[in-house]
mmCIF file of C-alpha atoms in Angstrom:
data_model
loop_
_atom_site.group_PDB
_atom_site.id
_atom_site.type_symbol
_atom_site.label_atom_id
_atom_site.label_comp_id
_atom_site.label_asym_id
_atom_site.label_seq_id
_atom_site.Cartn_x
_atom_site.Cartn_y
_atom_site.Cartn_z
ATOM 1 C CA UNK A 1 -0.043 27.729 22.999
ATOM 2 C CA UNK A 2 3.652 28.324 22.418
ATOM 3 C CA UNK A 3 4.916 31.287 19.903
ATOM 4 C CA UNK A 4 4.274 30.904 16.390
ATOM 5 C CA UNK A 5 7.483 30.233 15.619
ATOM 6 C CA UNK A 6 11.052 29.006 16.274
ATOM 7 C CA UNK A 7 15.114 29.984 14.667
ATOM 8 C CA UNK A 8 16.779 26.867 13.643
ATOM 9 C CA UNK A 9 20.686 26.624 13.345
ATOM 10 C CA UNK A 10 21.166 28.403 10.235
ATOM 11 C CA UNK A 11 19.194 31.205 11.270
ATOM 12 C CA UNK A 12 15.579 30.583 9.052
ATOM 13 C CA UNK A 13 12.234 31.820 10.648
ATOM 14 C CA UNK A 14 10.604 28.380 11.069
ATOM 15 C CA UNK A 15 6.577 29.627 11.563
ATOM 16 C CA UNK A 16 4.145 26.906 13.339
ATOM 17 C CA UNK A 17 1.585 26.655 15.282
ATOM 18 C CA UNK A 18 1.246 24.544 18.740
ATOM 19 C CA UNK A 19 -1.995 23.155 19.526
ATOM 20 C CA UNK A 20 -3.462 20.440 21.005
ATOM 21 C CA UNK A 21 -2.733 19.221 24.749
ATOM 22 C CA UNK A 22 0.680 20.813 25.777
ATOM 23 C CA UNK A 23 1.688 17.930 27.508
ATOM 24 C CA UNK A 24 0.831 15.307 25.320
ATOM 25 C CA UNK A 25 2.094 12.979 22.584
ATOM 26 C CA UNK A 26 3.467 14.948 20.046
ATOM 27 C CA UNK A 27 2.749 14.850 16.445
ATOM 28 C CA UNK A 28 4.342 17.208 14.018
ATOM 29 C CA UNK A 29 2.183 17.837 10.907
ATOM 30 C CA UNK A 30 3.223 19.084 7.414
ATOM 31 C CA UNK A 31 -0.027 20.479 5.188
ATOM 32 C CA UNK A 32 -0.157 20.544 1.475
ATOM 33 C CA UNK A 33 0.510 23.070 -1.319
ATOM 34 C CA UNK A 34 -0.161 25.732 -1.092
ATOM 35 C CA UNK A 35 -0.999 25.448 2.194
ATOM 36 C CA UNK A 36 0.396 26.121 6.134
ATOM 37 C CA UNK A 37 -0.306 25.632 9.549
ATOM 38 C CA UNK A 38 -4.218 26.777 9.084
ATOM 39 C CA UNK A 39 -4.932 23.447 7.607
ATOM 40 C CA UNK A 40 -3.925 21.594 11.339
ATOM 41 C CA UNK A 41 -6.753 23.969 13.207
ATOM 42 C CA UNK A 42 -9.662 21.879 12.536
ATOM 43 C CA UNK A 43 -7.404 18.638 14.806
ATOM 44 C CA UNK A 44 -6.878 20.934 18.142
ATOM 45 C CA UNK A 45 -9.758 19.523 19.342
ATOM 46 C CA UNK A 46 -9.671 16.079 18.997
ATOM 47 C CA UNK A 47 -5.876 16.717 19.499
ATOM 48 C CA UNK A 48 -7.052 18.016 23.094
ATOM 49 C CA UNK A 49 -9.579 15.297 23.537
ATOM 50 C CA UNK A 50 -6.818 12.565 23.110
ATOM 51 C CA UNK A 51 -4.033 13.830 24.486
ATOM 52 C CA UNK A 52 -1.838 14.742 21.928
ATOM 53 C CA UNK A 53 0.276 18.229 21.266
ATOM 54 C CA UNK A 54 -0.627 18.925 17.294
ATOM 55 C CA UNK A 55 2.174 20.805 15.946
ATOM 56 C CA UNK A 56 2.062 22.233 12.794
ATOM 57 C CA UNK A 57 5.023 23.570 10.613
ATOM 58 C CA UNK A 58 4.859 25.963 7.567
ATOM 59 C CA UNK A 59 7.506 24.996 4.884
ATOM 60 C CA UNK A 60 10.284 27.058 3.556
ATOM 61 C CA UNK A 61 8.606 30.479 1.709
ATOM 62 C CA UNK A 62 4.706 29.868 2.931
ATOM 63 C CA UNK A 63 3.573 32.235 5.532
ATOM 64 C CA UNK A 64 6.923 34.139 7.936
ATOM 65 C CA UNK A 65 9.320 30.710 7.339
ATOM 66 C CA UNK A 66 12.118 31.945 5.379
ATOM 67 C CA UNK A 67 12.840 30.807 1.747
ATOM 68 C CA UNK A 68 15.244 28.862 0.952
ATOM 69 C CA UNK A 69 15.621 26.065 -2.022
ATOM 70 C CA UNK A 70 14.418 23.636 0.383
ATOM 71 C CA UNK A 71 14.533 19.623 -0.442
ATOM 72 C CA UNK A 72 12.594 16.477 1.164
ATOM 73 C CA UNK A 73 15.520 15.791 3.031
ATOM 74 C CA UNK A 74 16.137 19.378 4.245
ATOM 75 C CA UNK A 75 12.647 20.033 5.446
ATOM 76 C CA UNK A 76 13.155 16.720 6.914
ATOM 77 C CA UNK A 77 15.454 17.797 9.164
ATOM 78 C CA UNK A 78 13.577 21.332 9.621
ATOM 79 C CA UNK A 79 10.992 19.516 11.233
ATOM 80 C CA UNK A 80 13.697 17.994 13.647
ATOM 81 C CA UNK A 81 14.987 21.053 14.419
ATOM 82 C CA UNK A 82 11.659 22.519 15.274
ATOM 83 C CA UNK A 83 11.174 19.562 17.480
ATOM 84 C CA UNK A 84 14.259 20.084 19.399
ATOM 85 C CA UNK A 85 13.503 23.952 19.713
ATOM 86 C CA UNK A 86 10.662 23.234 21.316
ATOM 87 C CA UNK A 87 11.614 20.284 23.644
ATOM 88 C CA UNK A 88 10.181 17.338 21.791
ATOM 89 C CA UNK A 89 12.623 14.123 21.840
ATOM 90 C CA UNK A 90 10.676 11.556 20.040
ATOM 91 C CA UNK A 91 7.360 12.324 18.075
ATOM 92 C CA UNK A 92 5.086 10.810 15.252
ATOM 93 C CA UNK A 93 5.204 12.615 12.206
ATOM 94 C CA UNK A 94 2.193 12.816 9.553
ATOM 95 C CA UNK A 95 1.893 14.626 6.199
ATOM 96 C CA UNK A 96 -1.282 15.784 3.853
ATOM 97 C CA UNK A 97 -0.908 15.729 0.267
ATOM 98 C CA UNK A 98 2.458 17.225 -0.757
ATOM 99 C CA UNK A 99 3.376 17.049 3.123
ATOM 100 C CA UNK A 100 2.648 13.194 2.879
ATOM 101 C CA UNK A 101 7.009 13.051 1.092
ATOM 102 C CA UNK A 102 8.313 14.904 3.394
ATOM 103 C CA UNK A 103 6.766 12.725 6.214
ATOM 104 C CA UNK A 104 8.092 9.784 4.491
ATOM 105 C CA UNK A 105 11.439 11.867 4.172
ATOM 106 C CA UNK A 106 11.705 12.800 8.038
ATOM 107 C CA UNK A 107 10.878 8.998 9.180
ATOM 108 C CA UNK A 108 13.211 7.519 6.639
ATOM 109 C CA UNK A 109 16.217 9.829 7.849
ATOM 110 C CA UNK A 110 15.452 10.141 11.442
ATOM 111 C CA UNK A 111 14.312 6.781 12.674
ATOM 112 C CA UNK A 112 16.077 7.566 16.145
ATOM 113 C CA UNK A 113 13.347 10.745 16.302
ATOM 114 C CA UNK A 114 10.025 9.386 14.893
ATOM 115 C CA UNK A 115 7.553 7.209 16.480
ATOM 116 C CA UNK A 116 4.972 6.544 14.022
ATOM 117 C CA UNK A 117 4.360 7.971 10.208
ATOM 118 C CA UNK A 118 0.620 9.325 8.978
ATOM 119 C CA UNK A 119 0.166 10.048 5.102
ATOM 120 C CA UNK A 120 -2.669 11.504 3.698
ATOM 121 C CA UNK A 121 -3.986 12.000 0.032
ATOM 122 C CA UNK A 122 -0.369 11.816 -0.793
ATOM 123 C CA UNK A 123 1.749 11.508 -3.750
ATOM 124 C CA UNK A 124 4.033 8.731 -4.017
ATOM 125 C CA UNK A 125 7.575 8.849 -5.830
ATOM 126 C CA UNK A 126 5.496 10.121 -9.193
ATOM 127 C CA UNK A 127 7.914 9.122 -11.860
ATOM 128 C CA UNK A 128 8.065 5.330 -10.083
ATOM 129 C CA UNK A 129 4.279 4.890 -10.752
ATOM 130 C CA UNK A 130 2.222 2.802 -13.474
ATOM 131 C CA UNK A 131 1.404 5.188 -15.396
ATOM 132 C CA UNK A 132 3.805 7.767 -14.135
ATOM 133 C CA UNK A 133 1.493 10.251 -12.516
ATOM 134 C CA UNK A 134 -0.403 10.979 -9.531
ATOM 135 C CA UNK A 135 -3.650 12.077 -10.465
ATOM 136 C CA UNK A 136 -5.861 9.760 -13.072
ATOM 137 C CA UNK A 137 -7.392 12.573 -14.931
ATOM 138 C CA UNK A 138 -5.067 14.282 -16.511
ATOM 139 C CA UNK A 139 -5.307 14.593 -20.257
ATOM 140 C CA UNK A 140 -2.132 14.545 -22.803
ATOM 141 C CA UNK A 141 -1.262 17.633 -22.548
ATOM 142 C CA UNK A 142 -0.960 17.813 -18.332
ATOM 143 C CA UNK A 143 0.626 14.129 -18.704
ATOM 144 C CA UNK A 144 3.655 16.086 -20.608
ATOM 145 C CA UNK A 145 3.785 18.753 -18.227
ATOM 146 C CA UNK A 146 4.283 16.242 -15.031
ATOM 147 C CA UNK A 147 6.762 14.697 -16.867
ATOM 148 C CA UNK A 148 8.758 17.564 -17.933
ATOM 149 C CA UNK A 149 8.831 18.725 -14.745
ATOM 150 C CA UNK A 150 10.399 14.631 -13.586
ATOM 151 C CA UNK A 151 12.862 15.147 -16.069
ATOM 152 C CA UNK A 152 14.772 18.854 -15.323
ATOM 153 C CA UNK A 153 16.203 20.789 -12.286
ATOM 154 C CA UNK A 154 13.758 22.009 -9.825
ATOM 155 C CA UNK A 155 15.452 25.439 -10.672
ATOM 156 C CA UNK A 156 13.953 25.022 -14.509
ATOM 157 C CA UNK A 157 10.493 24.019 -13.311
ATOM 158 C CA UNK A 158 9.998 27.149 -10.605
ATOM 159 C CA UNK A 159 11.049 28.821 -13.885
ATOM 160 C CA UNK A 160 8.275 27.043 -16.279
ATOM 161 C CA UNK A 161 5.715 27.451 -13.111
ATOM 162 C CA UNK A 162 6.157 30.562 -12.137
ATOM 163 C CA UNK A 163 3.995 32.409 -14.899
ATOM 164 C CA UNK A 164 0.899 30.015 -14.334
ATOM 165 C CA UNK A 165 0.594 30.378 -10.732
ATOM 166 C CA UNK A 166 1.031 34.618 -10.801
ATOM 167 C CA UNK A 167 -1.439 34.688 -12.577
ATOM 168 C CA UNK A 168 -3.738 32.174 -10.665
ATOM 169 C CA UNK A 169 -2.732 33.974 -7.265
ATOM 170 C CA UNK A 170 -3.463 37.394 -9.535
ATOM 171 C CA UNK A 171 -6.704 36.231 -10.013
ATOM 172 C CA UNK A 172 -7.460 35.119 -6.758
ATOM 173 C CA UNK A 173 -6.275 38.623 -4.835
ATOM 174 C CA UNK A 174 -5.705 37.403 -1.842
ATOM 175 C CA UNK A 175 -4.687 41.040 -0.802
ATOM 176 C CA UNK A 176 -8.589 42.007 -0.932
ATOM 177 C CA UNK A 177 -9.775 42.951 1.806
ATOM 178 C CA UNK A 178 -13.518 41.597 1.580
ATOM 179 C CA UNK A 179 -12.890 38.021 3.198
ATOM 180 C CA UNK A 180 -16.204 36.882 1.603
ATOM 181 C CA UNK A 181 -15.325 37.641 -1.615
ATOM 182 C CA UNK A 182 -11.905 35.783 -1.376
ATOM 183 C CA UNK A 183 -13.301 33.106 0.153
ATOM 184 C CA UNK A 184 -16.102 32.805 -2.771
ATOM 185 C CA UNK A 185 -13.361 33.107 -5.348
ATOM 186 C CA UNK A 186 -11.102 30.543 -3.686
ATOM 187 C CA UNK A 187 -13.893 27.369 -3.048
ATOM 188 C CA UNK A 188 -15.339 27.710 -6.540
ATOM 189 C CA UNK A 189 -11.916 26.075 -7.662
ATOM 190 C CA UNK A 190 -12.886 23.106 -5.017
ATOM 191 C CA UNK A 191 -14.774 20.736 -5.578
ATOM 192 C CA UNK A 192 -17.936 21.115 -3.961
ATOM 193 C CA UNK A 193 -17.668 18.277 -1.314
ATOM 194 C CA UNK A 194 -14.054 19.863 -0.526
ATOM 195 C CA UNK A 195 -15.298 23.103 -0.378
ATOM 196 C CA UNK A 196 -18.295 21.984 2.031
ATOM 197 C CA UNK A 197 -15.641 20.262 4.353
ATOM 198 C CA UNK A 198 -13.961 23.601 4.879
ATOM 199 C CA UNK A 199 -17.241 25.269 6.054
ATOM 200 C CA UNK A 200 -18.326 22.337 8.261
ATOM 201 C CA UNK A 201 -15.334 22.997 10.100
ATOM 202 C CA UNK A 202 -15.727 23.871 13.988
ATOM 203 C CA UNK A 203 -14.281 25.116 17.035
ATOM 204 C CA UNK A 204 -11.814 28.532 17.816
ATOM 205 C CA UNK A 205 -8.219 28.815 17.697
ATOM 206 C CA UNK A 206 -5.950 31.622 16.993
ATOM 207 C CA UNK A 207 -8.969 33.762 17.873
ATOM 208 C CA UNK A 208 -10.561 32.159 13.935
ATOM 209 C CA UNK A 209 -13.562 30.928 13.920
ATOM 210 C CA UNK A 210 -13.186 27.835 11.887
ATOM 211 C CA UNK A 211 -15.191 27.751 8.750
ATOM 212 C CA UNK A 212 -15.997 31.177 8.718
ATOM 213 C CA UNK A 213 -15.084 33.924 5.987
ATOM 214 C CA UNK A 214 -12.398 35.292 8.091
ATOM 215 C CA UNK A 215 -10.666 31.730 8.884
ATOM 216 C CA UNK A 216 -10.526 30.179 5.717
ATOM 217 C CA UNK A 217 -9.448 34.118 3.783
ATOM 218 C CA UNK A 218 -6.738 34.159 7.059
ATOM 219 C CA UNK A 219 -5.394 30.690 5.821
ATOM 220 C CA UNK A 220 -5.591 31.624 1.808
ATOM 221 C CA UNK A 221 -3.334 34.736 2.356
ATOM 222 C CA UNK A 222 -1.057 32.587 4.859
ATOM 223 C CA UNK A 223 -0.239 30.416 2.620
ATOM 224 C CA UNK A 224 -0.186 32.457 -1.291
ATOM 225 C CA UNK A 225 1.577 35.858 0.562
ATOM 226 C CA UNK A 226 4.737 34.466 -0.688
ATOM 227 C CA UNK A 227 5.059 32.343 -3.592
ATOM 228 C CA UNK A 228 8.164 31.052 -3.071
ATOM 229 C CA UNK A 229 6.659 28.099 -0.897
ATOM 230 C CA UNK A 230 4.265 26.741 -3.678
ATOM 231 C CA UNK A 231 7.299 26.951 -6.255
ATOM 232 C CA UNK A 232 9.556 25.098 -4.294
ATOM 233 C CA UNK A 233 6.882 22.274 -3.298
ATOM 234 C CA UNK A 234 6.065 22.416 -6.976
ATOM 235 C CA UNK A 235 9.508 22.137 -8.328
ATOM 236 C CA UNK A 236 10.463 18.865 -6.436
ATOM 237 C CA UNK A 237 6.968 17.042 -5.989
ATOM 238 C CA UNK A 238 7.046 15.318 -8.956
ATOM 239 C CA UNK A 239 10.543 14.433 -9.059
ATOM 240 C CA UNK A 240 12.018 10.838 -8.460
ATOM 241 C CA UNK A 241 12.849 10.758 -4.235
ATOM 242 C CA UNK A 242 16.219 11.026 -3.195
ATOM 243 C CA UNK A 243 15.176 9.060 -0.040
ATOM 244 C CA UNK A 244 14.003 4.931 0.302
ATOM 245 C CA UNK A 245 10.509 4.686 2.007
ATOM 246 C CA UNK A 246 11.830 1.223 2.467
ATOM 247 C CA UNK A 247 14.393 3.125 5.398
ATOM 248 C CA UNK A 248 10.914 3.688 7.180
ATOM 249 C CA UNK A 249 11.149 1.502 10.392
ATOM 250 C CA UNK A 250 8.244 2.957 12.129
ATOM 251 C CA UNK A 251 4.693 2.069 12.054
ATOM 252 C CA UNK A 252 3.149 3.797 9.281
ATOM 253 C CA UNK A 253 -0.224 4.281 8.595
ATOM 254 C CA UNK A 254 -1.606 5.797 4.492
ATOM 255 C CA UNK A 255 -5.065 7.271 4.588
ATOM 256 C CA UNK A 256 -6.465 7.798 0.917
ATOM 257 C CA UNK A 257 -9.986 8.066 -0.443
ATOM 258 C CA UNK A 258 -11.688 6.962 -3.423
ATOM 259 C CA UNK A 259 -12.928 9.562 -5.011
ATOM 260 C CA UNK A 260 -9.611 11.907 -4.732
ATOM 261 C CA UNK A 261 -8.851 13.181 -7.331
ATOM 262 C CA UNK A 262 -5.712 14.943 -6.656
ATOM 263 C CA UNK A 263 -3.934 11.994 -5.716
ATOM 264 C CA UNK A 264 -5.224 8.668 -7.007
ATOM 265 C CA UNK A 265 -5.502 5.818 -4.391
ATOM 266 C CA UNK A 266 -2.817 4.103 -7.128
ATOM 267 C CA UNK A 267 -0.130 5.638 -4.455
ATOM 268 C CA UNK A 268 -1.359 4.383 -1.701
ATOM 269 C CA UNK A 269 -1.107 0.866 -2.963
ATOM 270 C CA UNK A 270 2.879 1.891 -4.074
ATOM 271 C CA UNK A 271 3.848 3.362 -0.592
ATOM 272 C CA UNK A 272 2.302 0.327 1.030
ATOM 273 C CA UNK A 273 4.312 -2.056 -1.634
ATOM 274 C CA UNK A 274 7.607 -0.367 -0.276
ATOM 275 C CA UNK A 275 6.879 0.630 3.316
ATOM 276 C CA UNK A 276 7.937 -2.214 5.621
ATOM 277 C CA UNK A 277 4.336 -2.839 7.811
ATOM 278 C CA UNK A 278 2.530 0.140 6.712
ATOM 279 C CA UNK A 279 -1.259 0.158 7.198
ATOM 280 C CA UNK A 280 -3.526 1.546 4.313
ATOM 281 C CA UNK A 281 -6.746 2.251 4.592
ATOM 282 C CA UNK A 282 -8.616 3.297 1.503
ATOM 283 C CA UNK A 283 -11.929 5.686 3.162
ATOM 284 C CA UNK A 284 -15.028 5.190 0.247
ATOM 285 C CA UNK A 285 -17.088 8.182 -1.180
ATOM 286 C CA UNK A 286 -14.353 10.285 0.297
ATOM 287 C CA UNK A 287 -12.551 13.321 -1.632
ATOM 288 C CA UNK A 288 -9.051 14.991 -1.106
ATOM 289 C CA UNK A 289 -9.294 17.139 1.576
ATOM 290 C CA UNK A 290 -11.880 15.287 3.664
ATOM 291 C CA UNK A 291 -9.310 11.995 3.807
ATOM 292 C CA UNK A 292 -7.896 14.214 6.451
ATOM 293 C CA UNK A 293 -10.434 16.959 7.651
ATOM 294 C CA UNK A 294 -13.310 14.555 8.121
ATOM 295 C CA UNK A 295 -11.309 11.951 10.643
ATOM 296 C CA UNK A 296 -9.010 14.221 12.284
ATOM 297 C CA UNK A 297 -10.194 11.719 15.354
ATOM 298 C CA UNK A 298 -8.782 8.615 13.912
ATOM 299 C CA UNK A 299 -5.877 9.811 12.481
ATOM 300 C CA UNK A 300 -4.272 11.242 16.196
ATOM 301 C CA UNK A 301 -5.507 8.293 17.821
ATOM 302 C CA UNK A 302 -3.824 5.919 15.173
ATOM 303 C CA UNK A 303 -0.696 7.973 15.608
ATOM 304 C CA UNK A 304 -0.840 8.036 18.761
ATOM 305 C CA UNK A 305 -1.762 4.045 20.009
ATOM 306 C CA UNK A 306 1.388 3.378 17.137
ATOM 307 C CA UNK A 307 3.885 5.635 19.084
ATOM 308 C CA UNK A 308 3.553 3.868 22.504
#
């Protein structure tokens, strides 16, 4: 296990976590929002089974990684940087949910560096989509909300998010102390299939039991202790890429599932339209977070067999 953490050029704290099989293929992961590293535990051991060093990054403003107003492109190159501090020439790259872009991002603008590209549950380029949205359930109201945010600067929409998301992490307290209680607070706004793929979770790292109280409370406070993170992912997530997925030259792989609703299967079938090759695979009776936490197997060895 290698310290949680590395200082890029510029100075930022980059936090992460290194897991896996030290001496194996590499594949740097990027979770969703609001999210961090916690959300790679659940792959160290298939990670270890197959051979492959899981390394997980947390974003700009989640967890210790410094703020900054972060972009695809400059996370993008975070996650090189991270790479080189740690002694990693070439490495697949994979992204869940709101980490699925900034995947896309890194293998679009360092083909010389990435081997093969994962995304999960992801959004596509949201104002490029028919209708213009991720999700398929949003009513009028959320529809002119997304595209609001498409449509000013990402400073404006931390600015029109902001109040919203105080007062969800307000009442969520993730400073309470009573794990159980957070934890009870925090899955009744999962679904319950989501919420029951947390739990099933197994195996120790970082001295967490996974699926326990005191895991999944460790990962809510990780991720909501600083708000900045969420804001920022917010802010630029539904925005029109400054990046061509069509620049991907590496073997790509989309994982999506049918019953997500976070992030219809409708972007799937876009990435794969643009991505030269890419490989989608649409999982049935499968929800949001299980498209990754259910075949954490598949997904390294897919990654994996595509960077040799």
């Amino acid at each position: 296990m290698a310290e949680d953490g590395v200082r890029v050029v510029d100075g930022r704290w980059v936090e992460l976590w290194d897991g896996g099989e030290p001496a194996g293929a590499p594949v740097m992961f990027l979770a969703g929002c609001p999210d961090t590293r916690h959300a790679a535990f659940a792959g160290d051991e298939a990670a270890r089974g197959l051979g492959v060093r899981l390394v997980a990054i947390n974003r700009p403003g989640y967890g210790r990684s410094t703020s900054q107003a972060s972009t695809h492109a400059s996370v993008a190159d975070d996650v090189v940087a991270v790479a080189d501090a740690l002694g990693i020439g070439r490495f697949a790259v994979a992204g869940m949910s709101i980490g699925g872009p900034y995947a896309v991002a890194c293998a679009a603008r360092h083909p010389d560096r990435v081997t093969a590209l994962g995304v999960l549950a992801s959004p596509a380029s949201v104002p490029e989509l028919d209708p213009p949205y991720h999700r398929d359930d949003l009513g009028p109201d959320q529809q002119t909300f997304f595209n609001q945010l498409a449509h000013i600067t990402p400073e404006q929409a931390v600015e029109q998010i902001r109040p919203d998301f105080l007062t969800y992490v307000a009442q969520l307290d993730p400073s309470d102390p009573d794990d159980t209680a957070l934890v009870r607070r925090f899955l009744a706004e999962l679904g319950p299939v989501d919420a029951e793929v947390l739990r099933r979770a197994s195996g120790e790292v970082n001295g967490y039991r996974l699926g326990s109280d005191q895991a999944i409370a460790a990962a809510i406070r990780e991720a909501l202790v600083n708000p900045d993170g969420y804001l920022r992912d917010a802010a630029i997530s539904f925005r029109a890429w400054d990046f061509r997925p069509e620049d991907v030259r590496c073997p790509t792989h989309l994982w999506y599932g049918d019953l997500d609703t976070n992030a219809s299967v409708r972007n799937g079938y876009w990435l794969a339209d643009r991505i030269p090759g890419a490989k989608l695979v649409v999982h049935p009776q499968t929800t949001h977070l299980a498209v990754l936490q259910k075949h954490w197997p598949a997904v390294l060895a897919s990654l994996a067999e595509s960077s040799r």
